[in-house]
Coordinates of C-alpha atoms (C1' of nucleotides) in Angstrom, one line a residue:
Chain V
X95 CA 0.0 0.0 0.0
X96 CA 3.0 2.4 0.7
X97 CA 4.2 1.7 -2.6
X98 CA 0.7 2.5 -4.2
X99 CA 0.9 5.9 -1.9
X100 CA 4.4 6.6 -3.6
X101 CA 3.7 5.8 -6.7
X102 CA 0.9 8.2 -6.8
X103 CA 2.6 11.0 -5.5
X104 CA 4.2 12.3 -8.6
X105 CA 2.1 14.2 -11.6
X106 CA 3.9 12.5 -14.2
X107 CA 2.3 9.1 -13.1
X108 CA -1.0 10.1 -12.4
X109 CA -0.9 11.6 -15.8
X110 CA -0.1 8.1 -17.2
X111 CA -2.8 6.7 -15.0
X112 CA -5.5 8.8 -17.0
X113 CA -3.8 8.5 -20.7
X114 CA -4.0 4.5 -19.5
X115 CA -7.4 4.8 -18.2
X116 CA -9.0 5.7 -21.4
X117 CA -7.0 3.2 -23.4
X118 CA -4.2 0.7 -23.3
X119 CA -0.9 2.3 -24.9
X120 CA 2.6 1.5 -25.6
X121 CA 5.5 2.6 -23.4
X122 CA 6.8 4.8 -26.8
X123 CA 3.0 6.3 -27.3
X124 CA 2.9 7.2 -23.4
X125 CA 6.4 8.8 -23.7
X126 CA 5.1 10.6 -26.8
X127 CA 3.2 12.6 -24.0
X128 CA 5.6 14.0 -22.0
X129 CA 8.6 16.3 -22.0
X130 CA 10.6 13.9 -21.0
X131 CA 12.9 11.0 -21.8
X132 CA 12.0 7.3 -22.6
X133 CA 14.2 6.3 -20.2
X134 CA 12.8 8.3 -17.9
X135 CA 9.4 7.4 -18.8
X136 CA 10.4 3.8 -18.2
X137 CA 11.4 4.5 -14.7
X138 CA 7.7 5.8 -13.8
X139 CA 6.2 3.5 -15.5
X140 CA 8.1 0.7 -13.5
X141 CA 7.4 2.5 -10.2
X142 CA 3.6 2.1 -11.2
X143 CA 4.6 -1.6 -12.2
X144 CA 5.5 -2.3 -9.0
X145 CA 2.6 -0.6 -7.0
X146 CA 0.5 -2.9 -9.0
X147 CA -1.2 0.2 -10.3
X148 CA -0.2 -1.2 -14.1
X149 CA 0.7 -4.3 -15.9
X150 CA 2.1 -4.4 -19.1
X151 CA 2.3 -7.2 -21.7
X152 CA 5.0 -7.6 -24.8
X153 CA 3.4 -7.4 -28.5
X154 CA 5.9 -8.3 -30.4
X155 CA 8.2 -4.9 -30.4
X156 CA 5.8 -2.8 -28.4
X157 CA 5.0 -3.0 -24.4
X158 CA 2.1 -2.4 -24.0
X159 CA 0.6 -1.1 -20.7
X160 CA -2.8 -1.3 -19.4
X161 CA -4.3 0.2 -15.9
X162 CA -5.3 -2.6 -13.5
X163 CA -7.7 -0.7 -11.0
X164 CA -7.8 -3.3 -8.4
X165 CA -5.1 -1.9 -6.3
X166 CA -6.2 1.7 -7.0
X167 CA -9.9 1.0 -5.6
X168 CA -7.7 -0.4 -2.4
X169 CA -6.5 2.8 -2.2
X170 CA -10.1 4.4 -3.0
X171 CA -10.8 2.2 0.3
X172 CA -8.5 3.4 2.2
X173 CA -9.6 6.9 1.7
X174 CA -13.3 5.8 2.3
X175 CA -12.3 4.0 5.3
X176 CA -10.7 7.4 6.5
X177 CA -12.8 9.4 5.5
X178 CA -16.1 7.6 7.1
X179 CA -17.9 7.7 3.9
X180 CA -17.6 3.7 3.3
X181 CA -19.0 1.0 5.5
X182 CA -19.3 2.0 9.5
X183 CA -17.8 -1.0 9.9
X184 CA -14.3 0.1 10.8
X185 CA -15.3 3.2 12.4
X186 CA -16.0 2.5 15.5
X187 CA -12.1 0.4 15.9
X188 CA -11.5 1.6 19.8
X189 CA -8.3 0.3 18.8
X190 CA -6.8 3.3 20.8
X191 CA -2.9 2.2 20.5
X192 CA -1.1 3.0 23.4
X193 CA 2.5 5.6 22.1
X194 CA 6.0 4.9 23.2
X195 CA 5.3 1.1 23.0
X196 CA 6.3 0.7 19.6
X197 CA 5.7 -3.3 19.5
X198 CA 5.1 -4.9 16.3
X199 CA 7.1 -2.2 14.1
X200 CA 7.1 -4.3 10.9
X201 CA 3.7 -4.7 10.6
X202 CA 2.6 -2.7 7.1
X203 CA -0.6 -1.9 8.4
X204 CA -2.2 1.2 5.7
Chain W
X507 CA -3.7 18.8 -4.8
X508 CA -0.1 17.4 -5.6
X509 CA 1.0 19.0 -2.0
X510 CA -1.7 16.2 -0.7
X511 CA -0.7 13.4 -3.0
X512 CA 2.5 13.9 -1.5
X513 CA 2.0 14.4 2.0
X514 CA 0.0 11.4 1.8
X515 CA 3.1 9.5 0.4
X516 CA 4.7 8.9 3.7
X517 CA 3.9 6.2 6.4
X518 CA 4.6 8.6 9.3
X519 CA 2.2 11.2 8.0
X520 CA -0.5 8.8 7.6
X521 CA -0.1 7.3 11.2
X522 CA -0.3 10.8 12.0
X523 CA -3.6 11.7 9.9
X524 CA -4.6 8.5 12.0
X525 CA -4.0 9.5 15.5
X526 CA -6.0 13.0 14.6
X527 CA -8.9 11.3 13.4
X528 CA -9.5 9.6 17.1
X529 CA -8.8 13.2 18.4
X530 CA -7.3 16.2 18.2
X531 CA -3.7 16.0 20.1
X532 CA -0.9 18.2 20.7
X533 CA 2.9 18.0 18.8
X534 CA 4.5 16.2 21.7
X535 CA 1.6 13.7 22.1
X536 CA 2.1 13.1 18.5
X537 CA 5.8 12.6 18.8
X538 CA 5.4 10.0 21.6
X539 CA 3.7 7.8 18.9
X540 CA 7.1 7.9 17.1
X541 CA 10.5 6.8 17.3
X542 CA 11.7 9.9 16.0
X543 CA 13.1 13.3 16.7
X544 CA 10.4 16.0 17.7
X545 CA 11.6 18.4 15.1
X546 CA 11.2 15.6 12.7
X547 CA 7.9 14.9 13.8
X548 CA 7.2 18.4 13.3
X549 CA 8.6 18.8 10.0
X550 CA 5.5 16.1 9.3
X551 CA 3.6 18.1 10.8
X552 CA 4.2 21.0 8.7
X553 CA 3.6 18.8 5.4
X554 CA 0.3 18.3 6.1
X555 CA -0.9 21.7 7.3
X556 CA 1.1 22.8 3.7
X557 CA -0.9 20.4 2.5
X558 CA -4.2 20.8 4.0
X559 CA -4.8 17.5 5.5
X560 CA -3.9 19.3 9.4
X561 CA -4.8 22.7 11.3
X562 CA -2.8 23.6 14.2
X563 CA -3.8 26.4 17.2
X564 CA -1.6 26.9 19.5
X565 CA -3.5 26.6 22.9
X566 CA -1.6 28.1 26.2
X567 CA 2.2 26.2 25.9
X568 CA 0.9 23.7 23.7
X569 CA -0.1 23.8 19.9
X570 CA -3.1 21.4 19.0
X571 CA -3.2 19.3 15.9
X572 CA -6.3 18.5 14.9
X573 CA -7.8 16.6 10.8
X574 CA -8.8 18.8 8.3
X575 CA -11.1 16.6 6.4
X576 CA -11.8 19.3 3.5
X577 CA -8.7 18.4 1.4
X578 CA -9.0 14.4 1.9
X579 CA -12.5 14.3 0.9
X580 CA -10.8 16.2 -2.5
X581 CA -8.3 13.5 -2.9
X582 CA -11.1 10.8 -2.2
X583 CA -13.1 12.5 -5.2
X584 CA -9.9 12.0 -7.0
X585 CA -10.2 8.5 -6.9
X586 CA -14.0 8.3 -7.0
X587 CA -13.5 10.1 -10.8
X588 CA -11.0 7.5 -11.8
X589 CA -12.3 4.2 -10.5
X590 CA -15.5 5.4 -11.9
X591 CA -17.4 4.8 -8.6
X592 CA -19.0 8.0 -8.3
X593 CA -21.0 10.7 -10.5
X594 CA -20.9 9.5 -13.8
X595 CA -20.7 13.4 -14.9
X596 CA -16.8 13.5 -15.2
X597 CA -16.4 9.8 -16.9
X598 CA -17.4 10.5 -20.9
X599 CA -14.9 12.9 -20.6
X600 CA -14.0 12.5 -23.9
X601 CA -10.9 15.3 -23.9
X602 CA -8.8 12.5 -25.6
X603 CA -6.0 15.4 -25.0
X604 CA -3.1 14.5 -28.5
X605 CA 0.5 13.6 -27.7
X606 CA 3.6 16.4 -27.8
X607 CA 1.4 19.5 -27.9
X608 CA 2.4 20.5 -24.4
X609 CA 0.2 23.2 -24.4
X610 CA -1.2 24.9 -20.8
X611 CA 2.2 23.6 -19.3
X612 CA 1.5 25.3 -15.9
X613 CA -2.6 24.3 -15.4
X614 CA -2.5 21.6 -12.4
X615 CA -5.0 19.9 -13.3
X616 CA -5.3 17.2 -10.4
Chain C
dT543 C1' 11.1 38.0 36.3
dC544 C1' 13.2 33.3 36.1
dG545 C1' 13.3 28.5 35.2
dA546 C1' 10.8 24.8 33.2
dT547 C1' 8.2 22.9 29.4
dA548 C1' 6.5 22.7 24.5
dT549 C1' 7.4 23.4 20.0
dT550 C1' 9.6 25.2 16.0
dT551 C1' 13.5 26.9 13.2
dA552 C1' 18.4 26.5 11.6
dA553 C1' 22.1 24.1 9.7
dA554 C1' 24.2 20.1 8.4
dT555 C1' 24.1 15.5 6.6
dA556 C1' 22.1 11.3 4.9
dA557 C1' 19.0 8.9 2.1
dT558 C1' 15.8 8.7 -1.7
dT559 C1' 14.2 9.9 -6.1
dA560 C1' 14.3 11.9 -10.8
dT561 C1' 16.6 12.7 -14.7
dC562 C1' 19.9 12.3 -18.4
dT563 C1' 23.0 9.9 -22.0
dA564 C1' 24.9 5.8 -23.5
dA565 C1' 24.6 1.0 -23.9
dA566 C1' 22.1 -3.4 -23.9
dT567 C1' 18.2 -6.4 -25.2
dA568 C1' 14.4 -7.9 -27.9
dT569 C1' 11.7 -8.0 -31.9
dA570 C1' 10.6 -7.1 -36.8
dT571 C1' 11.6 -7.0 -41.5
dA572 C1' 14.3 -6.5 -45.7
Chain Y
dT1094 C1' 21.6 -12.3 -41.1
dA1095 C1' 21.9 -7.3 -40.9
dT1096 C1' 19.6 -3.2 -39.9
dA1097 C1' 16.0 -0.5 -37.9
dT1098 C1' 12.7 0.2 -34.2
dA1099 C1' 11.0 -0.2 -29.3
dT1100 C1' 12.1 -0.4 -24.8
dT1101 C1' 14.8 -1.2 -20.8
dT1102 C1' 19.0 -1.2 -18.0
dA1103 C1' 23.4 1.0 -16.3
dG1104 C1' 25.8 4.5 -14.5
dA1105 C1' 26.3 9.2 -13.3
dT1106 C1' 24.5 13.4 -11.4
dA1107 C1' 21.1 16.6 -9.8
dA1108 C1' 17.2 17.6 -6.9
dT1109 C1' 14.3 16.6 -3.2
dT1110 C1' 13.2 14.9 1.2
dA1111 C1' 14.1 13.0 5.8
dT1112 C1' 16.6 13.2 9.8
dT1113 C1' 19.4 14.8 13.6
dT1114 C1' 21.5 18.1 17.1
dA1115 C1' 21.6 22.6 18.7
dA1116 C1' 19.6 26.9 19.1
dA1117 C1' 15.5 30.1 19.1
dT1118 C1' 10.7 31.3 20.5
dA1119 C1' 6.7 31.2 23.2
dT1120 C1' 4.1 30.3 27.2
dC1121 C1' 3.4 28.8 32.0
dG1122 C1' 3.8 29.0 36.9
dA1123 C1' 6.6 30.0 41.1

DNA sequence: TCGATATTTAAATAATTATCTAAATATATA
DNA sequence: TATATATTTAGATAATTATTTAAATATCGA
């Protein structure tokens, strides 16, 4: 989930998000939008690999990339969750943590 | 909105947004949550007011966090738009916007 | 007013991330 | 098979962000 948070924190990925949301596009045609290099390109791309935000698929010469949404709606969860627009469910968690215990650091909990 | 996107990018911060949502609290309670310097903590702390997400008010010796909802409920519209979970209004968007133009460079859109 | 407490600001450094050019890899096609 | 195209990987550097200690500011209470 901190990797999905990361990944959308930059302008240039969230941009690729919405040119990927309305279709699936090659890693040259993405590039294509952007002032920037392929190589670069690349790199954000493979940051939104790795959040799960994207997957891409060889054709032949091309990559192509496609959105995959499933981690995003986590995310749109999380926010719901927060927010205490979603299910009530979690909103009453009295799970008032004690500070200075700092047990269970490696947990990965949001 | 990209101030958000990036406060929200950092485990710490979001603890933090987490703790505020129980209640409001003061830095040093905060910091007790933390295994980290106070003027870390409030360097944080200062992301998310830049960004929105906190308010501060300094009461007597102390200076009270407390959630500023406003600016997450923004984000959370962010993701509403691009899952396509809520209004349908913004989703036949058709602005199919054409590669290498790079028109409106400075608009911040999102 | 003085000393203690709460918090921030300053200054330095470390760690992470973004970006570029050049080179490597994979595929297509003549 | 050789050449061109598409994309990534490597290596270097620049820019940003996180973190710390020390100092500054503000308020409280004796």
């Amino acid at each position: 989930m901190n990797e999905s948070f990361k990944a959308l924190a930059d302008p240039t990925r969230r941009q690729i998000l919405r040119l990927l949301r309305e279709k699936d596009r090659t890693a040259g045609e993405i590039a294509d939008y952007f002032n920037m290099s392929k190589p670069s390109i690349s790199h954000h791309l493979n940051a939104l690999k790795h959040a799960g935000l994207v997957q891409d698929e060889r054709q032949g010469q091309f990559i192509l990339y496609s959105l995959d949404t499933t981690v995003l709606e986590e995310v749109l969860g999380w926010f719901l969750e927060f927010t205490g627009t979603g299910k009530e469910s979690e909103m009453h968690s009295r799970t008032e943590s004690k500070p200075k215990q700092n047990k269970d650091k490696n947990r990965e909990v949001d």
